[in-house]
Every structure is written in structure tokens, then in C-alpha cells.
XYZ file of C-alpha atoms in Angstrom:
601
model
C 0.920 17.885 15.376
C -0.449 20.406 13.183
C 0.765 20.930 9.342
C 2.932 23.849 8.595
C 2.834 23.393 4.687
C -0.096 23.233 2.537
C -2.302 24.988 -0.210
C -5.970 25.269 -0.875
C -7.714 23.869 -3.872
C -8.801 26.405 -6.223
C -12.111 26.077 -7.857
C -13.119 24.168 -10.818
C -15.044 25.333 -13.625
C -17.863 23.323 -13.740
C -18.514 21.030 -16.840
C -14.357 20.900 -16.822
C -15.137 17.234 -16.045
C -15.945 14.970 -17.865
C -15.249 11.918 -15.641
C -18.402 12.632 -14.027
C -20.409 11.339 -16.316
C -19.058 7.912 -16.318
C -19.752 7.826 -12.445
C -22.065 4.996 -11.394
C -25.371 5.815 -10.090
C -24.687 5.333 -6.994
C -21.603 7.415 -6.548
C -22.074 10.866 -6.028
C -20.932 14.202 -8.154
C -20.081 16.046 -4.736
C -19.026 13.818 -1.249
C -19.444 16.656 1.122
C -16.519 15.961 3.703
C -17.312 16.525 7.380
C -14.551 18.714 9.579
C -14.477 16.024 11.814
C -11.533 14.039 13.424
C -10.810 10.330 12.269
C -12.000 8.857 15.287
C -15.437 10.168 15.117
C -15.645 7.464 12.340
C -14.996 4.990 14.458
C -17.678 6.339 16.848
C -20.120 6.480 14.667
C -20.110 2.935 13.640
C -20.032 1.976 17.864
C -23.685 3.931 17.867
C -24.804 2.345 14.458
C -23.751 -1.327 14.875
C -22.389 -1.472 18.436
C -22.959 -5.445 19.151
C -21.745 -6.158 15.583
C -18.135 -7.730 15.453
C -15.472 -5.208 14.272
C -12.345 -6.915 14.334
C -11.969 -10.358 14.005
C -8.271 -12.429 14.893
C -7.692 -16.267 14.489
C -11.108 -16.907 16.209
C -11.320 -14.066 18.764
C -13.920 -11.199 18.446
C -14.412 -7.596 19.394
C -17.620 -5.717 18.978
C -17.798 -1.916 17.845
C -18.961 -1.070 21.158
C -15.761 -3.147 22.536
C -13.486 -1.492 19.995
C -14.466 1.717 21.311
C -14.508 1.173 24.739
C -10.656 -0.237 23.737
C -9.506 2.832 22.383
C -10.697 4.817 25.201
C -8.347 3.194 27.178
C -5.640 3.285 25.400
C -6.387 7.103 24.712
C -6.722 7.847 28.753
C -3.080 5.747 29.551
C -1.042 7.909 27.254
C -2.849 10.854 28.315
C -1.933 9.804 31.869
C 1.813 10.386 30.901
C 0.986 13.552 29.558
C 1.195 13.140 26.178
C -0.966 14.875 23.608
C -1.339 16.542 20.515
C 2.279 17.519 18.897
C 3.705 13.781 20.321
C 3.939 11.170 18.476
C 4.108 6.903 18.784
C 5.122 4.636 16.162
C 3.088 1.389 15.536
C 5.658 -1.003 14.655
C 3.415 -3.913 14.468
C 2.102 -6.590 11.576
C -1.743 -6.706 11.117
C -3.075 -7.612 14.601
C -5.691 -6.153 17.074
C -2.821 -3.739 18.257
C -2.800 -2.120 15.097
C -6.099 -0.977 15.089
C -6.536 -0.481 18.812
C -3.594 1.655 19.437
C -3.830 3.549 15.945
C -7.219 5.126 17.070
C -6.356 4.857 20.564
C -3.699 6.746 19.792
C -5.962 9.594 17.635
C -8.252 9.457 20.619
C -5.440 11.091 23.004
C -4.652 14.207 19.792
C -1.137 12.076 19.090
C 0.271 11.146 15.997
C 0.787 7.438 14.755
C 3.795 6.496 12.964
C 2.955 3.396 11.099
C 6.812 1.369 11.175
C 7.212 -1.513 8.899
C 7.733 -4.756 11.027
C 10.247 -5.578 8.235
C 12.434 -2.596 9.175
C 16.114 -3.469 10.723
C 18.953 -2.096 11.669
C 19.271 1.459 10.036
C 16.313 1.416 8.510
C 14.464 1.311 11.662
C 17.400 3.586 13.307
C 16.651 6.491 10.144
C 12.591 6.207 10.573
C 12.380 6.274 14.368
C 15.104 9.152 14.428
C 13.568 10.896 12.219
C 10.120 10.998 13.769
C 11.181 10.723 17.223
C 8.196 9.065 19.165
C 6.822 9.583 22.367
C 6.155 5.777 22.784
C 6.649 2.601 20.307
C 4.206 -0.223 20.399
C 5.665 -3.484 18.841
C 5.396 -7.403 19.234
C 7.057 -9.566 21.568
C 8.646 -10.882 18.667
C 9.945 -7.535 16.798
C 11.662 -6.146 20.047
C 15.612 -7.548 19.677
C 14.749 -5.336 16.753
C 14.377 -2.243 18.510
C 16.711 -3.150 21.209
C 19.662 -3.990 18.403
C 18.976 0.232 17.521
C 20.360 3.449 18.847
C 17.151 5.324 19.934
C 17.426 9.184 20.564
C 17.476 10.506 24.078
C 15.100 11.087 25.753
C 14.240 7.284 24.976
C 10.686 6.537 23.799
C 8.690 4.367 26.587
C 8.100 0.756 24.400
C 4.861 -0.943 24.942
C 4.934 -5.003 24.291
C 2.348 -7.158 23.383
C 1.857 -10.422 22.768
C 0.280 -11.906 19.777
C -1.517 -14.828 21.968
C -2.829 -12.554 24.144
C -5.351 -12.190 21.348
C -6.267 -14.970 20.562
C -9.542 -16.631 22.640
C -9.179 -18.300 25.607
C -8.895 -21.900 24.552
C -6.355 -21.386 21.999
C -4.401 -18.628 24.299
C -3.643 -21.393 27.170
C -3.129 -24.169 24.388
C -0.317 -21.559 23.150
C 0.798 -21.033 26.402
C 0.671 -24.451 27.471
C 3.141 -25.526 24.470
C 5.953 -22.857 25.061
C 6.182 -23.999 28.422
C 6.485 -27.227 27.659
C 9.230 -27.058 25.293
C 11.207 -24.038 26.963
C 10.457 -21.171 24.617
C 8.578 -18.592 26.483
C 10.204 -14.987 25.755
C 11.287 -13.227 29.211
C 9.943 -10.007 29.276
C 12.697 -7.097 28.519
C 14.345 -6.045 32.228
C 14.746 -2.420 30.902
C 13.131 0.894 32.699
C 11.382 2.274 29.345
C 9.782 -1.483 28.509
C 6.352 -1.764 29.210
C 3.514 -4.500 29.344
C 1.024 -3.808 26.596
C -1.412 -4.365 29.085
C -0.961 -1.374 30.911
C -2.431 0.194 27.796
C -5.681 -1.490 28.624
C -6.188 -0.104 32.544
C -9.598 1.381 32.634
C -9.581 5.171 32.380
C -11.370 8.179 31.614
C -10.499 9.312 27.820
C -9.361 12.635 27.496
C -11.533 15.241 25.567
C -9.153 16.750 22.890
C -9.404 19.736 20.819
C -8.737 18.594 17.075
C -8.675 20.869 13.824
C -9.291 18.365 11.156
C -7.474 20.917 8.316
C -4.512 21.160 10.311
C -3.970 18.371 12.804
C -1.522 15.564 11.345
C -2.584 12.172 11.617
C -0.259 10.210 10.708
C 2.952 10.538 9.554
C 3.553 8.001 6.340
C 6.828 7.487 5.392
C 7.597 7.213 1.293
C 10.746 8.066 -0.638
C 8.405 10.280 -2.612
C 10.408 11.644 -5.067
C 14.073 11.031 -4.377
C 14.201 7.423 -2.642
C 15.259 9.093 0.718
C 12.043 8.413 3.613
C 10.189 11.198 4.486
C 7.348 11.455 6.119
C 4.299 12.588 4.363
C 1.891 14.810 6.485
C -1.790 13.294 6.495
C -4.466 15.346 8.562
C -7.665 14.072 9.941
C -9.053 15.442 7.221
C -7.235 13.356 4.902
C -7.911 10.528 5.839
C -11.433 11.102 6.282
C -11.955 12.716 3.130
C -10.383 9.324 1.728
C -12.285 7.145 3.484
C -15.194 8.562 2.522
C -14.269 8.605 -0.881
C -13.960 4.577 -1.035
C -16.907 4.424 0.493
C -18.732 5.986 -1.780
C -16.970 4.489 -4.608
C -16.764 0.745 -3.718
C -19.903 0.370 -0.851
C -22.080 -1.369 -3.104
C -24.009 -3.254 -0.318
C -25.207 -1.564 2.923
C -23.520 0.062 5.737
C -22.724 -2.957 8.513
C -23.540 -5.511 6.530
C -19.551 -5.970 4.808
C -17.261 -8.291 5.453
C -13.699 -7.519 4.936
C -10.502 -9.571 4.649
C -7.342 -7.710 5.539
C -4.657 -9.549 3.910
C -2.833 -6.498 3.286
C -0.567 -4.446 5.778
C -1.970 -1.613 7.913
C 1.843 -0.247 8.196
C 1.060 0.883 4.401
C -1.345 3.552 3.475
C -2.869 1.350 0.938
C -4.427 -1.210 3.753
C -4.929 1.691 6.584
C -7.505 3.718 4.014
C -8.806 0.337 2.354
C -8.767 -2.430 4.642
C -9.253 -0.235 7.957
C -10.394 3.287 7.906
C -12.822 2.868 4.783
C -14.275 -0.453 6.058
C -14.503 1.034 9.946
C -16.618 3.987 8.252
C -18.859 1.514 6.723
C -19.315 -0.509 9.724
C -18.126 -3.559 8.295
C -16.563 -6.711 9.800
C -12.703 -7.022 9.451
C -10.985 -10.365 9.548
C -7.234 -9.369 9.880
C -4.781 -11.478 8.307
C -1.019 -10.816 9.490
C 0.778 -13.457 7.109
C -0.359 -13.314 3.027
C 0.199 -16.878 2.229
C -2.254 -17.952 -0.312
C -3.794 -21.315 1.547
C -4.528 -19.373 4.794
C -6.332 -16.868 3.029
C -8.119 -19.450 1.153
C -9.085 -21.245 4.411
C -10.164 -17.580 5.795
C -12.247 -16.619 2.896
C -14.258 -20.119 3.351
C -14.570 -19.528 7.529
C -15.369 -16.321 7.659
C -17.394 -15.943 3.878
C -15.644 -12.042 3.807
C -17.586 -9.340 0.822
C -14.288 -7.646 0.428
C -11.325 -8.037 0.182
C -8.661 -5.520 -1.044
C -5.025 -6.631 -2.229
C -2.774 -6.692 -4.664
C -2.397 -8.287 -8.107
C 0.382 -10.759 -7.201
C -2.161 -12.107 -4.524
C -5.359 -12.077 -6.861
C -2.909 -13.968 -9.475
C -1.590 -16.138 -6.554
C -5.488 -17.084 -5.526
C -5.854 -18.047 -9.181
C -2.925 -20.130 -9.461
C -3.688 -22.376 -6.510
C -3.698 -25.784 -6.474
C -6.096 -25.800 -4.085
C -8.480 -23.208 -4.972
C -11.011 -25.380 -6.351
C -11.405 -27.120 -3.026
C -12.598 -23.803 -0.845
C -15.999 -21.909 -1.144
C -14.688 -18.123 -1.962
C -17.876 -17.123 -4.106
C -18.570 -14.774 -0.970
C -16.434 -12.382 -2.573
C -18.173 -9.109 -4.102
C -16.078 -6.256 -4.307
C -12.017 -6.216 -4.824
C -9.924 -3.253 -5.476
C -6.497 -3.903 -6.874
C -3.378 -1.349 -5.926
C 0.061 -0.930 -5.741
C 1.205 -2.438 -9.449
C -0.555 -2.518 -12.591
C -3.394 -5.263 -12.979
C -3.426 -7.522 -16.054
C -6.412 -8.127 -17.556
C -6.044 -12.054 -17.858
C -5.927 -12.066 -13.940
C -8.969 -10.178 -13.341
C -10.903 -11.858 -15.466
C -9.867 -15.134 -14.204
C -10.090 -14.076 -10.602
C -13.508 -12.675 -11.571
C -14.672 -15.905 -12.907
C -13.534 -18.011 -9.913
C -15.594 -15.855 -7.511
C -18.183 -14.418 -9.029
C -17.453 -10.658 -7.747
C -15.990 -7.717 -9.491
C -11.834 -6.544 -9.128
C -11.483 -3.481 -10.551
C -7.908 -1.539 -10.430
C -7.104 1.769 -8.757
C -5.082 4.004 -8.017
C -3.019 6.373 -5.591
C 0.334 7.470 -3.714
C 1.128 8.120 -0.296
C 0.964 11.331 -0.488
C -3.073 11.772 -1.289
C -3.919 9.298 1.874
C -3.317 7.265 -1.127
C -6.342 6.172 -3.174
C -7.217 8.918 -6.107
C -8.458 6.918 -8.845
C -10.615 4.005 -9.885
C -12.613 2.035 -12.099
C -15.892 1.550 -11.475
C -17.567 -1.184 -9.650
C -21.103 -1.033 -11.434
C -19.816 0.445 -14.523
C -17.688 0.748 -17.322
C -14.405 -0.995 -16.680
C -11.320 -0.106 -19.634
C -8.428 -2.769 -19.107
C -5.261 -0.870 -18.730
C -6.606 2.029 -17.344
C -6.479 3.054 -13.364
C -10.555 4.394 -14.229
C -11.890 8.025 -13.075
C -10.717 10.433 -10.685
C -13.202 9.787 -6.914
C -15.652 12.341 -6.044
C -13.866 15.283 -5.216
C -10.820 14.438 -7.256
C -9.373 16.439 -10.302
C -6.731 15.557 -12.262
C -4.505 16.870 -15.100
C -1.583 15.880 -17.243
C 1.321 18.123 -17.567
C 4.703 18.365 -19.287
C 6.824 16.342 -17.524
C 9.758 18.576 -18.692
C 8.303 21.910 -17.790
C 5.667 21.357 -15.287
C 3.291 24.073 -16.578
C 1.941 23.054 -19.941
C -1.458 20.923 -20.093
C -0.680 18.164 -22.381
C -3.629 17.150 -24.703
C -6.204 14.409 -24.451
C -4.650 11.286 -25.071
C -1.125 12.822 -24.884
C 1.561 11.674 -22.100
C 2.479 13.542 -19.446
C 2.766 13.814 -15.663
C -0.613 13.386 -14.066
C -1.319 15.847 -11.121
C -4.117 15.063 -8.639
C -5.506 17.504 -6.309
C -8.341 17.025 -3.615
C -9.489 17.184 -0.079
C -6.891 13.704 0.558
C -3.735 15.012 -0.548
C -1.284 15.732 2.459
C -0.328 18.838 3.721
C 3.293 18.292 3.129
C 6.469 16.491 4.468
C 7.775 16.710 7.559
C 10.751 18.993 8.015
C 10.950 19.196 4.087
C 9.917 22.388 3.086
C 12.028 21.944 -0.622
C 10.828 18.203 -1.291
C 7.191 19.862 -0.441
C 7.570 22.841 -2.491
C 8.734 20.313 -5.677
C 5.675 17.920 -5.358
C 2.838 20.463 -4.011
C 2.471 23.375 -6.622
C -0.489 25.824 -6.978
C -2.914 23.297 -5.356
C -1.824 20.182 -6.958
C 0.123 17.457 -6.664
C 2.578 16.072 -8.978
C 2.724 12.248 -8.601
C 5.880 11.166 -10.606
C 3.951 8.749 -12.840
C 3.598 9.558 -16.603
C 0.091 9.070 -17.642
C -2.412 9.572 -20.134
C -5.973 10.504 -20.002
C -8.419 9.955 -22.295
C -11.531 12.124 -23.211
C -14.104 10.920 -20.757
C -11.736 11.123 -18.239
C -10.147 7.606 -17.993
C -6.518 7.917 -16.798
C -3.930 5.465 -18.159
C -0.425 4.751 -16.079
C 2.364 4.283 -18.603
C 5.261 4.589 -16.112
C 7.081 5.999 -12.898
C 8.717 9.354 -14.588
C 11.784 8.044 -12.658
C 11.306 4.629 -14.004
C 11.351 5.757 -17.709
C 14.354 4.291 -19.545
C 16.471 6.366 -22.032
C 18.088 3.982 -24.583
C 19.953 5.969 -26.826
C 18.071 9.196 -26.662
C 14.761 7.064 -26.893
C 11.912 6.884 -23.942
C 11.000 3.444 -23.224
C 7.844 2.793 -20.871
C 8.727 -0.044 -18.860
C 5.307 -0.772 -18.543
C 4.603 -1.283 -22.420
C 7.166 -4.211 -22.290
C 5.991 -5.692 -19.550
C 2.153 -5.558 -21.460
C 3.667 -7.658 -24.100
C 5.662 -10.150 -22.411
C 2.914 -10.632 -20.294
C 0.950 -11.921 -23.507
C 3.251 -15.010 -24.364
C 1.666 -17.976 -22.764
C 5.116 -19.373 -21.135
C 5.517 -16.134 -19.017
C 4.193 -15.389 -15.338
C 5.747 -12.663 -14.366
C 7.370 -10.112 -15.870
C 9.149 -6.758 -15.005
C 11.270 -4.173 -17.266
C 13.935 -2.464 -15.531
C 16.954 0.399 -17.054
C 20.056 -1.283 -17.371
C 23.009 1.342 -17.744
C 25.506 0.718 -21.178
C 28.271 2.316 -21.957
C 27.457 3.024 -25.215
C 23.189 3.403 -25.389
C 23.095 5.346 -21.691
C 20.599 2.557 -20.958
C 19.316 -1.072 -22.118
C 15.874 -2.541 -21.638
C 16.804 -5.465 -19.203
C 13.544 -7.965 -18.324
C 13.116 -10.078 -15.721
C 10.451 -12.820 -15.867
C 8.993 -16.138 -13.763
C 8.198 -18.324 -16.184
C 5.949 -21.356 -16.163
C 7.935 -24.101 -15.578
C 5.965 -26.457 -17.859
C 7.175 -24.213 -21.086
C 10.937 -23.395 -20.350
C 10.577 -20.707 -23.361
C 14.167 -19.607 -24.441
C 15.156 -15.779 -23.763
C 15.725 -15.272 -27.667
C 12.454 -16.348 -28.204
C 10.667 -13.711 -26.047
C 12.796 -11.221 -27.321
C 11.505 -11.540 -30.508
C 7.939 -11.986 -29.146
C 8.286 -8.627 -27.732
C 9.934 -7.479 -31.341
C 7.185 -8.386 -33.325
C 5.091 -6.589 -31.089
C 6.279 -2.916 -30.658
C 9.073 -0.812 -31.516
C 12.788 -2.696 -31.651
C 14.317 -0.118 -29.350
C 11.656 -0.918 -26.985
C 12.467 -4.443 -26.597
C 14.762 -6.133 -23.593
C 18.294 -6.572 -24.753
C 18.855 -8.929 -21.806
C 16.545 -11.307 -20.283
C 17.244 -13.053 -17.076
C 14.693 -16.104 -16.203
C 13.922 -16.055 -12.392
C 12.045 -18.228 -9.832
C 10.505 -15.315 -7.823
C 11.083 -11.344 -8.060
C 11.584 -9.385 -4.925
C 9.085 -7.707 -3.996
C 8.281 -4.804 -0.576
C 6.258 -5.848 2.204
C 2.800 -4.961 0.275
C 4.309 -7.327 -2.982
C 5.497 -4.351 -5.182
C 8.354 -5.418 -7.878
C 10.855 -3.526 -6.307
C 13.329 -2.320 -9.641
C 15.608 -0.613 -8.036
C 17.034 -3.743 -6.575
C 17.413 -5.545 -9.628
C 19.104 -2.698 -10.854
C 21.776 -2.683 -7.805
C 22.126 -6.146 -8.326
C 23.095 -5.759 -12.116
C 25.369 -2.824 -11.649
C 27.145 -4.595 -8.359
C 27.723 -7.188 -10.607
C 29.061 -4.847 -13.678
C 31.223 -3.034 -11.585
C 34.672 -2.004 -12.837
C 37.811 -4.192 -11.303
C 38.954 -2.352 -8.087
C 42.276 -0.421 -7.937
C 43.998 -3.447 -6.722
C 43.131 -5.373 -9.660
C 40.241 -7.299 -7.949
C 38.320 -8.247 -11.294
C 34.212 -7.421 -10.385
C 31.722 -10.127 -10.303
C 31.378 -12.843 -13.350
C 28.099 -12.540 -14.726
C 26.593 -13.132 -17.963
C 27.171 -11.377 -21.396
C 24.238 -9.921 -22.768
C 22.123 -12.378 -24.952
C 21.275 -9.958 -27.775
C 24.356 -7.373 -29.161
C 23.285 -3.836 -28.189
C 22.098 -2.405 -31.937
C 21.469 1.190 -32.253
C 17.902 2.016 -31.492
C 14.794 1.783 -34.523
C 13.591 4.455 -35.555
C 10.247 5.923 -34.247
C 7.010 4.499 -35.539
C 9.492 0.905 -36.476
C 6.533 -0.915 -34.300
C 2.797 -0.951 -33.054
C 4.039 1.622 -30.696
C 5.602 4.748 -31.127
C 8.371 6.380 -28.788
């Protein structure tokens, strides 16, 4: 698949950044980034450290040299049905040897992978896979009544299913095997004409040789609601996602090539873990112990077997790890490198997680749509809580006004922040207008309001969609959540738009609180008052147990706001009154004036 939307870089002065200088020594000014195809990553680490274990799965083991010699395979049976560059197959797996077998495989034969949430149902699953229209799905025994309950387009896609047991080693495979017989559970494989065995994947074969242009040759296809909520699939080249991989390598490698060990508790469906927890540790030549289910004792019980250097995730897992019961009990002082994504990291939790292990979690940053990592704080080097750290080599950013789109804002001023670099995507798939609105003159606009300061350290303040307008006032979600995050009694917090009928919006706040100090919600409310500016703080607060989060543990807002405005619906036409819930706890008030707190509007 090659992209059809795209724009070239233009050059930067030099001296024009100042980020530079903040760079540890080991990270370079300029990463050079090779025109070569993903896979040749993967190659090179099967010539480097070929007898060293790549991939490692409840126990079972594959060298480089075997995870090569894997992917050949798999490249030469899709070949065989004469598919190639311009097809695609969608991976709709959890993490498991599949994953990264097929995804290069897959590469290999000049296709491109879908990654396909294993938590997609029913039209969600429909939408994707008609939208991207696949060659050939690979999925789990397990996930296929989910495919099977969807209408797939004609011509049907051949579906490949594996097994999870089939990876694991021998003794545990037949112990498996020997208990689902035993108590009548083994699946019967699907009687349907486009169903195949996984292992047919794995015939030996001859790979094919396939012309790739790293510029133009798509990847992957990474679906994101972007800018509107609707899925679209973002356009990543080889180049990409080499470019990115490189990137965290030179960033976070602190310790030399095959030497890593890397836990991969966080999904390869998601951009986040396929850069940081596959293709970044793959070009380092490190060990990767995949995880498939985040619960916090099995990855304490990993980290002690299997002593892993790194180990990217997210901060409800870091805060989770801390929070353990049983974290004393396990040996996790292996860890040496973290790199937090996908939410904003508080500062108590690093430091705490920090303490526990000995090793350094720093918080970073990126979007689907730049393959995703762009920023950073430094490993070896000046960390600023709060802040998502420097732009990686061959990164330059800028903050805009959000309302215009054209005017640099000044240091320390908000605005959008715009990225551009070798990792940002070529575009979306069949989107030429979403494309056009996010990819201007070079760079891309991310959504997110930000600041920067003057050595270069960029500062999240909020999703521009996420802002909240109470009363003609802008309220940064993300500056309530700060301070409620500061009273002892509260866990978890997160700040969401409430619509009102007479302010446009309220702040609403929903919080886990520890259930040794059952704080009241009047009492956090003034907290947060005494803190920053009274239009700024929640008008409703609504104590939970757990928030809901996405597959990779992000807060998702927008369904706490369907779930507040489902309940404040009008009464029908029929009379039906709408859903009881509760009043408000504090009167709406008009909104303080600017400058009425720490923090200004």
C-alpha cells in the first residue's frame, strides 16, 4: 500500500532549538534514518544476536535466528496465495507470539497489518474490518464467535486460527491439552471454507523478495478517532516506524544493544506498545517477555522470573505496582528504564515507583498519528514534573493559536502544539479532508493545548476537545485533576465537561478514593477552591470504585459524559420522566473572575 497524502519537512534554521541542549550525552543532535523497510530491523538483530532469545511466552522461547526463520514462513504462505504489497491482514490478536510473528511476517510478504483490538465486538469490529477490508484476519481460537457474529465484505477475508497453547512449551501444552479433554471443553475447529489452521502459516517456504519504498509504502494502518471520534486509519510507512524506533532507541537505550530485557505488559494492537514494547526493543536486540493480561500480581511474578530492564506502561499500572499488597514480597529492582504514556504521570507515583525499584520512569509523549512517541524526558538528565520533556532527535515542535492555526504563540504561552518529523504519518486512509485539517505545511496539529517553555520543555494542559467552557471561561481539565490529586484521601481523579443549561458547561469530577479516608465531596470541592480559580473547580463530584478506562488504561471521558447526559435527558414525548439521578452538590454560581485563584483562565 503506498501513501497518497503527505508533505515534506521543511528545513530548520539551525540554533531554532533550544531543546538540544538539554539532550543527554548520549542522545544524539541528528539520528540519521536509514531508507530501509521495518523488517530489516528485525534482520539485523537475527545477524547480531541470533542464539539470543527474542520473544519469550509463559515459559516458551524463540531465538532471533528462530524469529526470523518464523517470519519467513509466514511471509512465503501469504505470498503463496498471491498476496502482496497493496493487500492487507488484520491482526486481531492480544499480546502473544502471533502478534509479533505474523506482524513482520506479514511486512516480509510487502502487506499491510491492521492491528484490531481483541476488545472489538459487534459493529465496532464490523466498521474497522469494513473499512480496511483485509486480505486475511489472524485471531485466537477464543476471539473467533467474534468474527463469525460480523457481516464481513465479499469477497470474504481467508481467517487464520491459532491457538494460545500451541505456544506454550511442550510440558505445559499437553498438561493444557490433557485438562480440556478431560472436562469436555476443547473448541471444534470452525467447519467454514475461508477458516484456516494457523499452522498452515508455519509450512516451510521460500520468502518472497519484495520491492519496498520506505517513504511511501504503508505499514500499518492504525486506527484513531483523530480528531472527530469517528476511526480512521492513520497511514504509517516503513519509514515511520523506523524513524520511531530509532528514535526510542536513541533516547531510552541506556545499556547496550542485546543485552535488554523487556516486559510487554502493554498491547501491541496500540501504537504505543508496537513502537515501545516491540519495534524499539526488536531494534535493540533485546529480550521481550510478552504479557497478554495486565493484572498487577502476574506482572509482579514476571518481573521476579524473568528480572526484565524495561518495561514500558502506563501510569495506572506504575501506580497499581505501587499500591500492591504484595509488592514487597517480589525482587523487581531489575528494573532500569520505564517510559510512561498514554495519560499524564503524577509526580507522587514516579517517585514512589522510582524508589521501589531503583530505576528511572520518566513520562512521554505522542499520538497515533507520529508512529506515536514525539516527546520525552530524559533518562540521564533533567527531569521537570508536569512536563512531557524535549522533542526526540529529529523532532520539532511549535505552539500555535488554537483559534487561528497560524500564529506562533510565545514561550510559556498556551496553544496547540504541532510536531513535525520523519514519524509522522503520511495521512488517513480514504480521508483526504480529515488529512488536510491535521497535516498543514509540514506539520502536524495534535489537538492537545500545550505550553513550552524556553529550553524547550513542552507542558500538556489539555485535549483542545477536552477543554471545558463554563460560562465563557476555559477550564483545563487537567489543572483540576493536579489539585485533587494533592488531597491525601484521593486516588484517582478525572475532570470531565458537564453540559448546564445555564453556564454551557460545569466542571464535573470523578474520583477513587481511598477507602480508609471516606473524604466528603464538599470537602474536596473546597480543597480544589482554595487552590485555583473558583470557576475552575468541580461543581459536582461523584465518588467511584474504578473509572473506565480503553484497552491500554486511558480514562475514557467521553463515557462519563454519555453516562451523565443519558441520565439528564429530557422526559420523552410520552411523558416517560428520564433517569433519577442526583442533584448537583454545589448550586451552579456564576463563574470568578480571572486571576480569583493561583491560576489564571
Amino acid at each position: 500500500m503506498r501513501a497518497t497524502t503527505g508533505a515534506t519537512a521543511a528545513t530548520v534554521a539551525p540554533g531554532a532549538r533550544p531543546w538540544r541542549a538539554h539532550y543527554p550525552a548520549h542522545v544524539p543532535a541528528e539520528l540519521p534514518i536509514p531508507e530501509v523497510p521495518l523488517p530489516e530491523l528485525l534482520r539485523e538483530a537475527a545477524a547480531r544476536f541470533g542464539d539470543r532469545d527474542a520473544l519469550i511466552y509463559y515459559g516458551a522461547r524463540w531465538s532471533y535466528r528462530e524469529f526470523w526463520e518464523i517470519t519467513g514462513r509466514i511471509a512465503a504462505a501469504l505470498a503463496a496465495q498471491g498476496w502482496g504489497p497493496g493487500d492487507r491482514i488484520a491482526l486481531y490478536l492480544p499480546n502473544s507470539p502471533a502478534y509479533p510473528f505474523c506482524f513482520y511476517g506479514a511486512l516480509r510478504a510487502g502487506l499491510t497489518v491492521v492491528p484490531t483490538s481483541p476488545l472489538y465486538v459487534g459493529r465496532d469490529l464490523e466498521h474497522l474490518l469494513a473499512d480496511a477490508r483485509p486480505r486475511a484476519i489472524v485471531t485466537l481460537e477464543v476471539l473467533y464467535p467474534n468474527l463469525a457474529a460480523v457481516a464481513l465484505a465479499e469477497p470474504r477475508p481467508w481467517v487464520y486460527v491459532a491457538r494460545v497453547r500451541d505456544f506454550y512449551p511442550l510440558p505445559k501444552r499437553w498438561f493444557v491439552n490433557l485438562v480440556l479433554r478431560r472436562t469436555g471443553q476443547p473448541t471444534r475447529f470452525p467447519k467454514d471454507p475461508s477458516v484456516r489452521r494457523f499452522a498452515e502459516l508455519l509450512r516451510p517456504g521460500t520468502p518472497p523478495t519484495v520491492a519496498i519504498d520506505p517513504s511511501r509504502d504503508v505499514a500499518v494502518f492504525q486506527y484513531t478517532g483523530g480528531t472527530t471520534g469517528r476511526p480512521k486509519a492513520a497511514m504509517l510507512t516503513h519509514r515511520n516506524l523506523v524513524a520511531n524506533a530509532l528514535q526510542c532507541r536513541a533516547w531510552f537505550a541506556i545499556q547496550p544493544p542485546g543485552t535488554g530485557v523487556v516486559l510487554a505488559a502493554i498491547p501491541f494492537f496500540h501504537v504505543y506498545g508496537m513502537t515501545v514494547a516491540m519495534n524499539f526493543p526488536i531494534s535493540e536486540g533485546a529480550s521481550i517477555v510478552l504479557e497478554n493480561r495486565p493484572e498487577v500480581g502476574e506482572i509482579l511474578r514476571l518481573v521476579a522470573k524473568w528480572h526484565p530492564t524495561e518495561f514500558p506502561g502506563v501510569p495506572a499500572l506504575y501506580q497499581g505496582i505501587n499500591n500492591h499488597p504484595d509488592t514487597p514480597k517480589y525482587d523487581i529492582r531489575s528494573i532500569r528504564v520505564c517510559v510512561s504514556g498514554s495519560a499524564p504521570l503524577p509526580g507522587p507515583v514516579a517517585r514512589r515507583f522510582e524508589e521501589l525499584t531503583g530505576g528511572y520512569l520518566v513520562e512521554g509523549y505522542g499520538l497515533t498519528e507520529a508512529s506515536p512517541v514525539t516527546h520525552a524526558n530524559p533518562i540521564q538528565g533533567e527531569r521537570r514534573e508536569g512536563s512531557i520533556g524535549l522533542p526526540l532527535p529529529e523532532t520539532d515542535q511549535r505552539i500555535v493559536d488554537p483559534e487561528d492555526g497560524r500564529r506562533e504563540m510565545p514561550v510559556g504561552a498556551p496553544g496547540e502544539l504541532c510536531v513535525r518529523g520523519p514519524q509522522v504519518m503520511s495521512g488517513y486512509f480514504n480521508e483526504p479532508a480529515e488529512t488536510a485539517l491535521v497535516l498543514r505545511d509540514g506539520w502536524l496539529f495534535t489537538g492537545d493545548i500545550a505550553r513550552v517553555d524556553g529550553d524547550g520543555y513542552a507542558y500538556i494542559l489539555d485535549r483542545k476537545k477536552d477543554l471545558i467552557d463554563v460560562g465563557g471561561f476555559k477550564v483545563y481539565p487537567h489543572d483540576v485533576e493536579e489539585v485533587l490529586l494533592q488531597h491525601p484521601a484521593v486516588r484517582e481523579a478525572v475532570v470531565v465537561g458537564l453540559p448546564d443549561a445555564s453556564l454551557g458547561e460545569i466542571v464535573g469530577a470523578y474520583v477513587v478514593r481511598d477507602p480508609a479516608r471516606p473524604v466528603p465531596a464538599e470537602e474536596l470541592i473546597a480543597f480544589v477552591r482554595s487552590r485555583i480559580a473558583h470557576y475552575k473547580a468541580p461543581r459536582r463530584i461523584e465518588f467511584r470504585t474504578e473509572l473506565p478506562r480503553s484497552g491500554i488504561q486511558k480514562v475514557l471521558r467521553r463515557v462519563l459524559r454519555a453516562e451523565f447526559e443519558a441520565a439528564h435527558r429530557p422526559p420523552a414525548a410520552d411523558g416517560t420522566p428520564p433517569s433519577p439521578s442526583p442533584p448537583p452538590l454545589s448550586p451552579p454560581s456564576p463563574p470568578s473572575p480571572p486571576g480569583s485563584g493561583r491560576a489564571g483562565g
